[in-house]
Structure formats: structure tokens, C-alpha cells
XYZ file of C-alpha atoms in Angstrom:
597
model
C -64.190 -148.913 68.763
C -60.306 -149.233 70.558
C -58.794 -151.442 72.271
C -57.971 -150.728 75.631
C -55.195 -148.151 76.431
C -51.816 -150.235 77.143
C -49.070 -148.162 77.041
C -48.042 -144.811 77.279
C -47.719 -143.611 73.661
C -49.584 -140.314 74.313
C -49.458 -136.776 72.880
C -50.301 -134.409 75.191
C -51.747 -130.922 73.823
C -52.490 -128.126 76.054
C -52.785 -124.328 76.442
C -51.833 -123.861 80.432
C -55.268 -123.774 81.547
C -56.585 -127.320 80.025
C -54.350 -130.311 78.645
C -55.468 -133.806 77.300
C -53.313 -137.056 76.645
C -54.126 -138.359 72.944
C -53.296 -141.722 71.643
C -51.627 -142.654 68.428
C -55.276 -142.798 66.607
C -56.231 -139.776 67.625
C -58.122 -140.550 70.932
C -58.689 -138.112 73.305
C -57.767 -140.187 76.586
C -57.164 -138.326 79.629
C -57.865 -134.805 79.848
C -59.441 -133.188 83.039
C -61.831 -129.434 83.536
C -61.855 -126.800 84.705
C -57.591 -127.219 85.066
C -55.526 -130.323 85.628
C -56.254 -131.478 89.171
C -60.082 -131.498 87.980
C -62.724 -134.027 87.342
C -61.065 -136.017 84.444
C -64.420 -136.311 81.321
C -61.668 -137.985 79.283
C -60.663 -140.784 81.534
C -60.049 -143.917 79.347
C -56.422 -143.972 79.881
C -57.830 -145.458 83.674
C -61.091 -147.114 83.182
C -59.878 -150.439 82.543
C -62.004 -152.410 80.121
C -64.380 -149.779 79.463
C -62.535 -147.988 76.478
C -66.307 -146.685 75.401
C -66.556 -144.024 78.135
C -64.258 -140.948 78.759
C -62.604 -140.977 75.456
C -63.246 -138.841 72.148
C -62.276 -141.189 69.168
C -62.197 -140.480 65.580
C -62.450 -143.356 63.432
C -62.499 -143.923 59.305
C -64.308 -147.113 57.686
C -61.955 -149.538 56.861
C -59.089 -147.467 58.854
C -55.967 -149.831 58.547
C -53.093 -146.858 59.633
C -52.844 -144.234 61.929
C -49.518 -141.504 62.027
C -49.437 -138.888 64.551
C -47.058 -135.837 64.665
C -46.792 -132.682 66.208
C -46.273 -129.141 63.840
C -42.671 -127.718 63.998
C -42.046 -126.427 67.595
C -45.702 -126.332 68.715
C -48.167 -128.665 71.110
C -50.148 -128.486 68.292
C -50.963 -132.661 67.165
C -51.948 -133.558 63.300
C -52.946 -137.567 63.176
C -53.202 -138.661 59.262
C -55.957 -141.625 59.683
C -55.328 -143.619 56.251
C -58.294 -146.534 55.257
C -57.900 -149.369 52.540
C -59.791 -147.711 49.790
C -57.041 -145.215 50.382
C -59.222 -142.227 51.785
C -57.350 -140.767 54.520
C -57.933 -137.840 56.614
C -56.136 -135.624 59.037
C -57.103 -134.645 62.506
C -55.711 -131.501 64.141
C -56.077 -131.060 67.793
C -55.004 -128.386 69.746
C -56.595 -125.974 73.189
C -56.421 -122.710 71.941
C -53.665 -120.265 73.291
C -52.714 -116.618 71.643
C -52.990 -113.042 72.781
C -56.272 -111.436 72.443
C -57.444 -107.795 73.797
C -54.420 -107.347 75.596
C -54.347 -110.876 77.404
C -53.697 -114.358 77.142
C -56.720 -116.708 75.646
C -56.380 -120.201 76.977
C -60.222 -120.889 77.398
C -61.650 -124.389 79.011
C -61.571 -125.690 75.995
C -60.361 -128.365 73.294
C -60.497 -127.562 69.483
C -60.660 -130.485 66.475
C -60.650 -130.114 63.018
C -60.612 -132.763 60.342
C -59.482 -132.566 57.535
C -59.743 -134.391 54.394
C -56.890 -135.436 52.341
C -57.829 -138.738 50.162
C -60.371 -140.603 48.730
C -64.322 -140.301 49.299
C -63.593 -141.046 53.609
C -66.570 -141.994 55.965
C -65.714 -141.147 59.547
C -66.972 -141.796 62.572
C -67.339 -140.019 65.891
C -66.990 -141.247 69.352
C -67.856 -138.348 72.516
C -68.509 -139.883 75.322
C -67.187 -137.245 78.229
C -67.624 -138.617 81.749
C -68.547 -137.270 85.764
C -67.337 -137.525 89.194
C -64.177 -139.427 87.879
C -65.809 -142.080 85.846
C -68.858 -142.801 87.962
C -71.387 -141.890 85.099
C -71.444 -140.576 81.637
C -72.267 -137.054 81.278
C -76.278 -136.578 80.501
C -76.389 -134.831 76.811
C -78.778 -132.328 75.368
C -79.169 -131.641 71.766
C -79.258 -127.912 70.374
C -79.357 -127.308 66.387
C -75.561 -127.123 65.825
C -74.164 -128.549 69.156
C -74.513 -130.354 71.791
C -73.976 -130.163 75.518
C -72.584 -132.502 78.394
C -74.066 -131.674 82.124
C -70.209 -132.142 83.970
C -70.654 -131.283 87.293
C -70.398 -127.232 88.149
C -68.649 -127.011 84.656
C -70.750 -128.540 81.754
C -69.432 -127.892 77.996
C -70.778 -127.674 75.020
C -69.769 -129.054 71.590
C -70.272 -126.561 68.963
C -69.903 -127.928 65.306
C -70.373 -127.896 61.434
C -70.860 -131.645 61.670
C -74.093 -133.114 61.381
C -75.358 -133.072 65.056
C -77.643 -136.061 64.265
C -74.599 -138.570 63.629
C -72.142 -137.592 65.854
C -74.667 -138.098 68.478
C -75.515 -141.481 67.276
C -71.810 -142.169 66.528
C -73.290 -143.362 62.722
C -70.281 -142.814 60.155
C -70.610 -139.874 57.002
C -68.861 -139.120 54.416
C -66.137 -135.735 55.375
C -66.318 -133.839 52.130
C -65.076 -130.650 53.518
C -63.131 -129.701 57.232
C -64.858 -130.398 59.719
C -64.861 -128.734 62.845
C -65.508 -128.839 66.723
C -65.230 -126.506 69.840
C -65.630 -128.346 72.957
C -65.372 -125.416 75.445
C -67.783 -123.538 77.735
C -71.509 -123.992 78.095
C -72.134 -120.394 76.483
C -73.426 -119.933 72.544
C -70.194 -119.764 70.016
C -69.670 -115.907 68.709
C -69.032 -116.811 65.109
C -68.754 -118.791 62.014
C -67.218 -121.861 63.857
C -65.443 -122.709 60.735
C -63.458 -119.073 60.420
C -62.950 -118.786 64.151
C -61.779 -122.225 64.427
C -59.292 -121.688 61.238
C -58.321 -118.276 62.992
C -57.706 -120.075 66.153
C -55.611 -122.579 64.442
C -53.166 -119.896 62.998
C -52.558 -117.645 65.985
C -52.031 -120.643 68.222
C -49.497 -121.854 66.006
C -47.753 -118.429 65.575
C -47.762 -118.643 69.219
C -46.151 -121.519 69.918
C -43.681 -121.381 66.800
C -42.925 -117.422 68.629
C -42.165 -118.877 72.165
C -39.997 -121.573 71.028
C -37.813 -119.015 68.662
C -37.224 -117.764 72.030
C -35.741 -120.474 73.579
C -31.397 -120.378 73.979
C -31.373 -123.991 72.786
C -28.443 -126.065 72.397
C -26.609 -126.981 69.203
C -27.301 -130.298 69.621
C -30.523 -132.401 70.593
C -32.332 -128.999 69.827
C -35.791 -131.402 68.445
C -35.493 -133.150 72.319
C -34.802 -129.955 74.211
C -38.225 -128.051 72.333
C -40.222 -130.964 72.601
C -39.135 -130.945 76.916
C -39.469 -127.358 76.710
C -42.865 -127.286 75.578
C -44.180 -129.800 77.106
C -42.734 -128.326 80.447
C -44.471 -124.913 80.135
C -47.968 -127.085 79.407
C -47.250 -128.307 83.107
C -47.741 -124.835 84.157
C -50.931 -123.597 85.801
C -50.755 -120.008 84.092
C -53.594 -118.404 86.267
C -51.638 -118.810 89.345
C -47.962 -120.049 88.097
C -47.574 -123.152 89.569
C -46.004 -126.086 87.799
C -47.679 -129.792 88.042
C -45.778 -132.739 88.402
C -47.308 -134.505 85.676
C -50.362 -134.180 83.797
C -52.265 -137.534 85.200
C -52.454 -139.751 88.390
C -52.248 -143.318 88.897
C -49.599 -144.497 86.501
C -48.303 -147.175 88.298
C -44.343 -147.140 88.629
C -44.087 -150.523 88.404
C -46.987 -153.155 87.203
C -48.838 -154.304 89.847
C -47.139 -152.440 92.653
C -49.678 -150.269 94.061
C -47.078 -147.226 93.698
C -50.023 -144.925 92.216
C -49.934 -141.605 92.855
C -51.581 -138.333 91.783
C -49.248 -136.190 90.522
C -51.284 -133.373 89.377
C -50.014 -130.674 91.861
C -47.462 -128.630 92.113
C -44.740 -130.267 94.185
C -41.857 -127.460 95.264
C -39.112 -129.930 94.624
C -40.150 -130.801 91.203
C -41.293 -127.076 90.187
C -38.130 -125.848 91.088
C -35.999 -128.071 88.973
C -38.327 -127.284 86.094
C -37.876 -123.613 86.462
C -33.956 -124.619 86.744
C -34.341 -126.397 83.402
C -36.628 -123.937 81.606
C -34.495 -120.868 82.689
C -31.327 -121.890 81.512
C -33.228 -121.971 77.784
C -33.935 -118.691 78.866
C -37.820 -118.949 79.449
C -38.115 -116.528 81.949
C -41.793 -116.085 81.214
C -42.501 -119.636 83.389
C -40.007 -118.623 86.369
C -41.734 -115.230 86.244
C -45.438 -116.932 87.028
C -43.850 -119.381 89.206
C -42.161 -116.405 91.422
C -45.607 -115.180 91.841
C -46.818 -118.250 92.582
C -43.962 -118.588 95.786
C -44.551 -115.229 96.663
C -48.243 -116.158 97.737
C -47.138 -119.701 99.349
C -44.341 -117.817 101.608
C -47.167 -115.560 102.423
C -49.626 -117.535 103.268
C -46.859 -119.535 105.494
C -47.398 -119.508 109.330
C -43.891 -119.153 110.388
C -42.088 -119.733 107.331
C -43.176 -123.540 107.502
C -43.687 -125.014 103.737
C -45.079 -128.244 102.918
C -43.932 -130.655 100.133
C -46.722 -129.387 97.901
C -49.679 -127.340 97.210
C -52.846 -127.327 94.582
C -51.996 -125.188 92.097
C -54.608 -122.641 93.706
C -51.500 -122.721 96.374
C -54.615 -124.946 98.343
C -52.545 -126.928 101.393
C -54.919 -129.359 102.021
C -54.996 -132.420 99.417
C -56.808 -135.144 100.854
C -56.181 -138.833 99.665
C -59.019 -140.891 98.063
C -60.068 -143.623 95.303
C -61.766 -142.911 92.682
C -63.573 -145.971 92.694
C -65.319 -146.435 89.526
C -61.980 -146.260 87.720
C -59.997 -149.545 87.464
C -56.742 -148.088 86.583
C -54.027 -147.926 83.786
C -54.282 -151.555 82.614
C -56.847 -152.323 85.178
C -53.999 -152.182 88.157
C -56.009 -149.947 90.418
C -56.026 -147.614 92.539
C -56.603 -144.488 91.333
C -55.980 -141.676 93.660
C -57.327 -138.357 93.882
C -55.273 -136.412 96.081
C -52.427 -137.202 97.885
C -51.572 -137.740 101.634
C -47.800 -136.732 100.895
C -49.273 -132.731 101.867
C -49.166 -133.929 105.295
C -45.153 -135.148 105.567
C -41.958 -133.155 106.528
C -39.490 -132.786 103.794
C -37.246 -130.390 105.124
C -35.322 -129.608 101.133
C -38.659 -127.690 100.168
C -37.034 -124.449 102.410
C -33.707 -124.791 99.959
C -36.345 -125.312 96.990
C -37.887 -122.115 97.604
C -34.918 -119.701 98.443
C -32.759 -120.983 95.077
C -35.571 -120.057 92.297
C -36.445 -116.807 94.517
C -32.957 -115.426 94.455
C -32.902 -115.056 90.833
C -35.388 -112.373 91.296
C -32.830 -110.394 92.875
C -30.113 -110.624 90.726
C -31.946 -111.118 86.802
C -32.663 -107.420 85.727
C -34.626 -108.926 82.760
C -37.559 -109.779 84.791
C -40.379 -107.361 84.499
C -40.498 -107.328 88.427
C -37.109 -107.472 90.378
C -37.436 -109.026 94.047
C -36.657 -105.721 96.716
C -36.090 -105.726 100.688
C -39.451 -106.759 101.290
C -39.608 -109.910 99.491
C -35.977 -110.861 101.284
C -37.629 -110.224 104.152
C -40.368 -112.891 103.976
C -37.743 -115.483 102.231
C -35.855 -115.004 105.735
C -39.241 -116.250 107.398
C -38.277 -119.569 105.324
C -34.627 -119.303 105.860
C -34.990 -119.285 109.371
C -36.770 -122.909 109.122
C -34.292 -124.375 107.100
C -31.758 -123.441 109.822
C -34.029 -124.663 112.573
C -34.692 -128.221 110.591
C -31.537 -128.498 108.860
C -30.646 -131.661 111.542
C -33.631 -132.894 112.057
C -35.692 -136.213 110.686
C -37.835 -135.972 107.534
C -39.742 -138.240 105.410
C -37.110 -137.128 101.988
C -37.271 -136.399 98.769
C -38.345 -140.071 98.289
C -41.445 -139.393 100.384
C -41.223 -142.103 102.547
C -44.588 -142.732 103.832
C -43.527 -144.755 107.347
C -39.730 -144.331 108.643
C -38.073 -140.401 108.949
C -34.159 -139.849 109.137
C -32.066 -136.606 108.922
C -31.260 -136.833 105.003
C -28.585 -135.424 103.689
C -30.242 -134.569 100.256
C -32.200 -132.044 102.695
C -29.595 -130.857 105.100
C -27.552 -129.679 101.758
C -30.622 -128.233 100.451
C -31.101 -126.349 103.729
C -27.417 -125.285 103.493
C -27.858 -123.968 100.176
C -30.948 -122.199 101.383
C -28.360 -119.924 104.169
C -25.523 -119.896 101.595
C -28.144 -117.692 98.840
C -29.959 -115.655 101.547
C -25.887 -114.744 101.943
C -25.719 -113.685 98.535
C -28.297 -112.012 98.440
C -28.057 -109.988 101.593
C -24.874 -108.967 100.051
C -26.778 -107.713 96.578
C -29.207 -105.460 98.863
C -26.074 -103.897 100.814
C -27.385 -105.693 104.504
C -24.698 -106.760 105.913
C -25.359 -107.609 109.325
C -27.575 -110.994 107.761
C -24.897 -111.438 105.349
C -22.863 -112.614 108.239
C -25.929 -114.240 110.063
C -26.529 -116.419 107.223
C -23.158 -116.853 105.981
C -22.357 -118.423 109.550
C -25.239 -120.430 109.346
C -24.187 -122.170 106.517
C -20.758 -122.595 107.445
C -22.487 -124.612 110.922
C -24.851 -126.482 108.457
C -22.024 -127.691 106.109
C -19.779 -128.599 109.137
C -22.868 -130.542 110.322
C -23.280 -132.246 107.402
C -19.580 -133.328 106.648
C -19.491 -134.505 110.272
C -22.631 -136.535 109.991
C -23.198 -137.857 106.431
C -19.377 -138.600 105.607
C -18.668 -142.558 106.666
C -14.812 -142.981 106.654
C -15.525 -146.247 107.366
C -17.467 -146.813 104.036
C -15.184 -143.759 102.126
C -18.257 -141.795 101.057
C -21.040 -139.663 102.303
C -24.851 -141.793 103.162
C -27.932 -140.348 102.382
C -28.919 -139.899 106.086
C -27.174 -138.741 108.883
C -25.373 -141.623 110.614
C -26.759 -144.270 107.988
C -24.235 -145.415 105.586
C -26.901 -146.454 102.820
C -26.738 -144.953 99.142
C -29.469 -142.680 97.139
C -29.473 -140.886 94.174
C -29.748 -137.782 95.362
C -26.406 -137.719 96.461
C -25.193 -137.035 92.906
C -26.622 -133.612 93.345
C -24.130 -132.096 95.741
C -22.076 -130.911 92.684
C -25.254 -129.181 91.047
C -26.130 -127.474 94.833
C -22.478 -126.582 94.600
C -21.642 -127.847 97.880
C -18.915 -130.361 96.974
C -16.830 -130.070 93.423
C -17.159 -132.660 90.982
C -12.897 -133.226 91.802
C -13.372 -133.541 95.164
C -11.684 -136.808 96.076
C -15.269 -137.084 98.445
C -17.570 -136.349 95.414
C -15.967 -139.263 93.522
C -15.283 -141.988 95.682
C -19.363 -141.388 96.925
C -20.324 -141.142 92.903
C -18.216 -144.449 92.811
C -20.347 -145.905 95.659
C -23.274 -144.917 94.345
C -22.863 -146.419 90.640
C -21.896 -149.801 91.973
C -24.777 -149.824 94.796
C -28.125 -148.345 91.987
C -27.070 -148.919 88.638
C -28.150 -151.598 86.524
C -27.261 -151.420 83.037
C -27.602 -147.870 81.274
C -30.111 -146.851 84.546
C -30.113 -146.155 87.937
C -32.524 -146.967 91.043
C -33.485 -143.736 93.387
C -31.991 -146.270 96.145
C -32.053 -149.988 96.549
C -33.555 -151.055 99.808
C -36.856 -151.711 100.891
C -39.498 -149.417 101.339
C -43.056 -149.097 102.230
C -43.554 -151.129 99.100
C -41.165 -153.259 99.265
C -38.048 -153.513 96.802
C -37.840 -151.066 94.367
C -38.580 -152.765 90.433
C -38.028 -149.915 88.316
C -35.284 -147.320 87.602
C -36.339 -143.328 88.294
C -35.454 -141.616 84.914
C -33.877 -138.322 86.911
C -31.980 -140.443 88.812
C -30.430 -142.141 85.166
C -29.623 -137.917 83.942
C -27.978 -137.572 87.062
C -25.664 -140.559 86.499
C -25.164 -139.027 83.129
C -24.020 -135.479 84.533
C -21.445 -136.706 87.050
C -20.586 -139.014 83.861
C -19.358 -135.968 82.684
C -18.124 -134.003 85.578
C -16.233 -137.105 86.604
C -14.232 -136.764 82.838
C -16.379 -139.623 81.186
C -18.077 -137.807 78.680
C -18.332 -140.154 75.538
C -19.537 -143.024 78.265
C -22.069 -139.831 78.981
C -22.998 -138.964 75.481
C -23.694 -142.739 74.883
C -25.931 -143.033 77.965
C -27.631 -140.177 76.937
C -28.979 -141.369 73.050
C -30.016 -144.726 74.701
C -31.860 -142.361 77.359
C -33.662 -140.501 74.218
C -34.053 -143.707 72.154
C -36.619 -144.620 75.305
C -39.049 -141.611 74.611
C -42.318 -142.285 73.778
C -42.957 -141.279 69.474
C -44.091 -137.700 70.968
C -40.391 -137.390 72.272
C -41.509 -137.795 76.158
C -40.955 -139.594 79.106
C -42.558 -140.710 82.199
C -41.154 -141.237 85.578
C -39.726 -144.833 85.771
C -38.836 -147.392 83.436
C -38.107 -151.101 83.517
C -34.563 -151.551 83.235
C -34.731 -155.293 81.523
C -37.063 -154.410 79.087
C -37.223 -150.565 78.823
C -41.141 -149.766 79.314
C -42.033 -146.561 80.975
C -44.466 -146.700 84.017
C -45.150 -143.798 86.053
C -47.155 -140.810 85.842
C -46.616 -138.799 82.325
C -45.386 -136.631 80.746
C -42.839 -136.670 83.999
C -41.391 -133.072 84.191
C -38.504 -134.329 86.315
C -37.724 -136.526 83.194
C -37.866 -133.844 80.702
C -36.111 -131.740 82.906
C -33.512 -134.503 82.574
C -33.546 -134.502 78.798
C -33.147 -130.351 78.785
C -30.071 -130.457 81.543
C -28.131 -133.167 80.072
C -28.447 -132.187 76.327
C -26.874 -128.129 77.483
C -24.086 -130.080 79.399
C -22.816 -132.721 76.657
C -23.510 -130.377 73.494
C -21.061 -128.952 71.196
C -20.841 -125.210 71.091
C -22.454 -123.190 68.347
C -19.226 -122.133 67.619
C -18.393 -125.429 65.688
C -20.508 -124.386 63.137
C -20.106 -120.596 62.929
């Protein structure tokens, strides 16, 4: 019924509990239950060759066109599916999200409804969820108006005002009304499926459309920076706060290169640049459930110690396996479950969780303000970040087999002594005002001593190692160096000679455990574009910046990598680094309201 899935051309849709990827024909593709580090039932997007199983495919006789688009400032997807008798119908796909009895309703669940618009259309249906990532397809019984698919602990059921018979056979029928279909719980649907469905519909999209209102959006790029926005708070977890990387695993970052990871956790790095991004649009509703979310990590910390990241249930141990019976995006295997990266040092987490967490003390729009006791436990992590602020770590990059004191973490840990500061200050204690204070003060005279090269004229990204990364760049944004600083520029200057190519730019350029790196890292590209402007090169900025958008995918995302000769994204998607990217930049190189006021 499709060919198989070859590039990354997806819509996601989502409601914070569930999410699936949808291709341009409206193919349910990826999509994963009971949350997004589950058992994936739509898995097609990784099975290879076998584009039958995990997928849930819509298809009209004759179907020559398919146009996908999202509704105005919502998650919510409408694909027109046009045949050559000139029937056409539309297919709306959302997971259902909207206050209801005094709480958020984001059920397990996926809703469809199609829709005719043209002609005398025949459609037909294609549901074939799968188990135990990919190894069987789901068993299927058959009640009057739905049907239900044993998954594991979680089996759902497809309720329906289609003809049960032919969507089970996958026979096409004529749509001479909507159609519609709940795949959600195994539990009997309370209703007329084609009123709640319709009801659904409406209050998700008032939702949505309500959110986004709320968002302090730039003058310019404002379709990019919703889009990012939105599909940034989809990345969050809302039971528990925390913030996925990405939405799938396995995404190669380069063809071929065995650089597959799973992504779907909640990294502390990546969450807190998210939180960064989403916060200075003013969605303090995300930083609030992420807050909670730290609160129980630094809790449940033995001595302050914090690893790189955590399942979004804030579970620490995430062990690495293949999924076997998937073959992989594009048949370049393997897929992982899990990842071994849990188990590495990466000393900038401690800075990742102070700098979100002091907003708490400062923001008196939050609904809960951080007090004595909560600076109390963020000393627990401050005190590790002092303690590790020299010492070897695998990096931001992850490195799987070397460990050097980076600098990218040393400046993190500094930043993590300079807040507590600040904050001690706020709370009127000023004997750790001066503790920490003096501890960053030691930590940045450590780091000037031991990353600056005046042989090379600019600062490495590990201690006593004159080699270049990325990361670098973000000094300026930590606000331990000033974009004038005759240091900052003659290391940005370095750095753009050493990892750009072109309009992108590499994390770093030597060898790793993979070998060369073959693709560019999208942040790492918005970070050349910031000190573009910092370093007075704004137009050169600007520029870089619409050839950065022109690379989204038609749903106005990105992924994590992209090849810099021919500009295809790899990597795991949607990339909330890369969106993060998209919302930073665009606030930096906008006009003002003011020019139009």
C-alpha cells in the first residue's frame, strides 16, 4: 500500500502523554504507548521493507495527490487525499488534549476523522499496530463497532462508525459521510463516537490556538517560532515534566554510520536548553512541570551526583539493547532501545540543573516560588560541580571511549557557583553568597589558566588540549566571556575556520568512536549564527538563518544533523535542540514590534 519510509517528511501530532510521526499521505508511522519511551505499535518508520506492519494508512482508489497541513497554531494535522475521478477527502488527526473536570485530558489515545470533500471517494483502511518492538503483529478481536489489538500490558481498542467488517479486511467503501475513529484504551467508548469525537476536535483546537496566543513571539519568523514552540511542549512528558530529546530512536546521523541512538528520554542538557527556549516565549507552564520534574531528580540524588539523563519517570537505569526484528530507518540498523550514555560522567549536567532552578527563585509569576529548602538541596548539586569542575568527563558529545576535563563543562560548573551566588543573595544568606561566589572566582581562574592556549590564541575544548568544538561558542550565552572580548573572538575565529563548511558547522572535526564526523549538528549551525551576530555580522546572520529554515522539513521541523553537500536531515526527529535553535536565533535577529506600531 506505501512505499517504504525514506525520508523524514513527518508531522508529528501529540497531546504530552502520546505522540505519533505521520507521513505526507497520512500514515501513521512511528508512534509508541503507554508514553514515548514505550513499545512503538506504529513502527514503520524502522521496519525496513516491511511498510505493511506498524503503520495506519489511509488510502483513496485511484489516489494520485496527497497535501498535508497543520490548523493555525495547533499540532492538530488535516491531509487532503485527492484521486483522478476528482473525489478527494480530508483526514484530521490529532491525540486529544483540553481541560475537563478540573484537569488536563491527554488520554492514551489517537483520534481520526475523515472527511469527505469531493466526488463519490472509496477509501481504504490500513491498521496494522505491532508488539514487543516489531516482533509480531498485535492479535485482533472483533466487537460490533470496534475492534481491539492485544499490545502487551496496554492493549487498545478502535472504536468507530466505519464498517468494522472492511476496515478489518482493509476492502475499500465508499465515505459518504465523516468518518470516525478512537484508538485509545481497551475500555467501552461513553458516547456517540461521532459527537464526542467532533467535541474533541473543537476543544483541542481551542486549546492549542489558547496556548499559542500566549506565547511572547517575535515580530518576525513568528510561523517558525509556533511551529518550534509547539512542537517543543509535545516533547514534554506532562505527568512527570520531563522533556524528551526527540520523539524516536535510531535515526541514523549519518547513512550507514551506526550513530543510532534512542533519544526518547529526557537528557538534562537538552531539557534545559528547551526550557531556555520555551521561557523566553514566555511558556512558563513547561519550565513549571520541568521544575517539578528536577525537584524529584535532586531528591532522589545520593550526594548531589546527577547523571546525563533519566526516563521520564526520573528512572536512572536505561539499559542498551536491539530491537532486533526492526531493520532500521532505510534498513541501516540498529535500533536501540535504551541507551548506555546513563552510565557516563558529564560533569555540565550540575550547571544544567542549577540555571533552570534559579528562575524559581527570582520569577514571581510561577504558581510555586523556590524557598530555603529547595536552595538547600540545589547546594547538594552545587557542591559536585565544585568537586568535578577539573576533573575528566565523557562531554557534552558523549564520548563513549576517551574522557578529558572539557571546558564546555568546567564553564557550566562555574556557572552552576556563580547562580547559587545569586541566589544566596535573593534569600538574604550571606555567608554562601561568599562561599559560592569564591568558588566561582577559583573555577573561572581554573579555567582561563587551563583552556586558554596562547600558543594557538584561543581557548580548546579540554583542558590542556588545543583542539576546537562547538560548544565553545556558548561562553557568551553562559555569560562567562563577552561577545567583545578580544578572547571570545579570536576563539569564535578559530572555531569557524576549524568546523564550518559552507552555511554549517561540525560539533568538532576529529575522530571519534565512529570515526570522522560526516554530518553537520544543526545547534551547532544556530550557534554560529548567534556569535554571527554578537560578533557585529548580522546580515551574514540573518542570511544563514533563512537558508537554516529553508532546510525544515514541509511541517516546519528539523532533526539533529544534516548533510552539508546535499542538505538531507539524518538524526533523530523532531530534534528539540534544533528547534530550540530556530526559537533562539529568530528572538535575537528580529526586528522590534515597534517597527510596526
Amino acid at each position: 500500500m506505501a512505499d517504504p519510509v525514506s525520508s523524514l517528511a513527518l508531522w508529528p501530532i501529540g497531546n504530552c502523554q502520546v505522540s505519533a510521526l505521520v507521513d505526507g499521505e497520512a500514515g501513521f508511522v512511528w508512534g509508541c504507548v503507554p508514553r514515548v519511551d514505550g513499545d512503538p505499535v506504529f513502527c514503520a518508520l524502522l521496519g525496513g521493507d516491511r511498510q505493511q506492519e506498524g503503520a495506519w494508512r489511509f488510502r483513496l482508489a485511484g489516489q494520485i495527490k496527497a497535501t498535508a497541513a497543520y490548523r493555525r497554531n495547533t499540532p492538530i494535522l488535516v491531509t487532503r487525499l485527492e484521486a483522478e475521478d476528482g473525489s478527494a477527502v480530508d483526514i484530521v488527526d490529532f491525540c486529544p488534549r483540553f481541560e475537563r473536570s478540573g484537569r488536563m485530558f491527554r488520554p492514551v489515545a489517537f483520534a481520526r476523522i475523515v472527511r469527505p470533500v469531493a466526488g463519490s471517494p472509496r477509501l481504504e483502511m490500513e491498521l496494522v499496530p505491532m508488539r514487543d518492538y516489531g516482533a509480531e503483529v498485535a492479535p485482533t478481536t472483533r466487537g460490533t463497532n470496534h475492534i481491539r489489538y492485544l499490545i502487551g500490558n496496554q492493549p487498545l481498542r478502535l472504536t468507530t462508525d466505519a464498517p468494522v467488517g472492511y476496515v478489518m479486511e482493509g476492502h475499500a467503501f465508499r465515505v459518504e459521510q465523516d468518518l470516525h475513529f478512537f484508538l485509545g484504551p481497551d475500555e467501552p467508548f461513553t458516547g456517540n463516537v461521532e459527537q464526542v469525537l467532533r467535541g474533541m476536535e473543537e476543544a483541542t483546537d481551542l486549546y492549542w490556538r489558547s496556548w499559542s496566543r500566549g506565547l511572547a513571539t517575535p515580530m518576525d519568523w513568528q510561523d517558525a517560532v509556533i511551529r518550534a514552540a509547539i512542537t517543543l511542549k509535545l516533547c514534554q512528558h506532562e505527568e512527570t515534566g520531563a522533556i524528551v530529546a526527540a520523539l524516536t530512536t535510531s535515526i541514523p546521523e549519518a547513512p550507514d554510520s551506526g550513530r543510532n541512538w534512542d533519544y526518547r528520554f529526557c537528557w538534562i542538557r537538552d531539557a534545559y536548553y528547551t526550557v531556555q527556549a520555551l521561557n523566553r516565549l514566555g511558556a512558563l507552564d513547561v519550565l513549571e512541570k520541568y521544575l517539578a520534574y528536577l525537584r524529584n531528580i535532586v531528591d532522589r540524588a545520593a550526594g548531589g551526583q546527577i547523571q546525563p539523563l533519566y526516563s521520564v519517570m526520573g528512572v536512572t537505569e536505561l539499559d542498551e539493547s536491539v530491537a532486533e526484528s526492526l531493520a532500521g530507518y532505510r534498513g541501516m540498523g540498529p535500533v536501540r532501545k535504551g541507551n548506555a550514555a546513563w552510565t557516563q560522567v558529564q560533569h555540565d549536567a550540575y550547571g544544567q540543573i542549577v540555571l533552570p532552578t534559579v528562575q524559581g527563585f527570582f520569577d514571581q509569576r510561577l504558581f510555586r516560588m523556590a524557598d530555603e529548602r529547595d536552595f538547600e538541596s540545589l547546594e547538594s548539586v552545587g557542591e559536585v560541580a565544585w568537586k568535578m569542575h577539573d576533573q575528566p568527563d565523557a562531554g557534552l558529545w558523549e564520548f563513549r571511549t576517551r574522557q578529558l576535563v572539557h571546558t564546555y563543562s568546567a564553564v557550566m560548573s562555574w556557572a552552576a557557583c556563580d547562580r547559587l551566588g545569586n541566589v544566596a543573595a535573593r534569600i538574604g544568606r550571606r555567608d554562601r553568597v561568599k562561599v559560592w561566589n569564591d568558588r566561582a572566582a577559583k573555577i573561572r581562574a581554573t579555567i582561563e589558566r587551563e583552556a586558554w592556549s596562547e600558543e594557538q590564541g584561543h581557548y580548546g575544548a579540554a583542558f590542556g588540549h588545543p583542539h576546537l568544538d562547538a560548544s565553545l561558542l556558548q561562553m557568551v550565552e553562559l555569560r562567562f566571556i563577552r561577545a567583545g572580548d578580544p578572547r571570545f573572538q579570536s576563539t569564535f575565529a578559530a572555531i569557524e575556520k576549524a568546523l564550518r563548511r559552507g552555511e554549517h558547522m561540525l560539533r568538532y572535526d576529529s575522530e571519534d568512536d565512529f570515526g570522522q564526523p560526516e554530518t553537520a549538528f544543526n545547534i551547532c549551525t544556530f550557534w554560529l549564527i548567534e556569535a554571527l551576530h554578537l560578533c557585529g555580522r548580522s546580515d551574514e546572520a540573518r542570511a544563514l538563518f533563512e537558508t537554516m529554515l529553508a532546510h525544515r522539513t514541509p511541517s516546519g521541523l528539523l532533526s539533529e544533523d544534516l548533510d552539508f553537500d546535499n542538505g538531507e536531515l539524518w538524526g533523530n526527529f523532531p530534534q528539540t535542540y534544533s528547534l530550540v535553535g530556530i526559537i533562539n536565533c529568530a528572538g535575537l535577529l528580529s526586528r522590534s514590534w515597534d517597527t510596526v506600531r
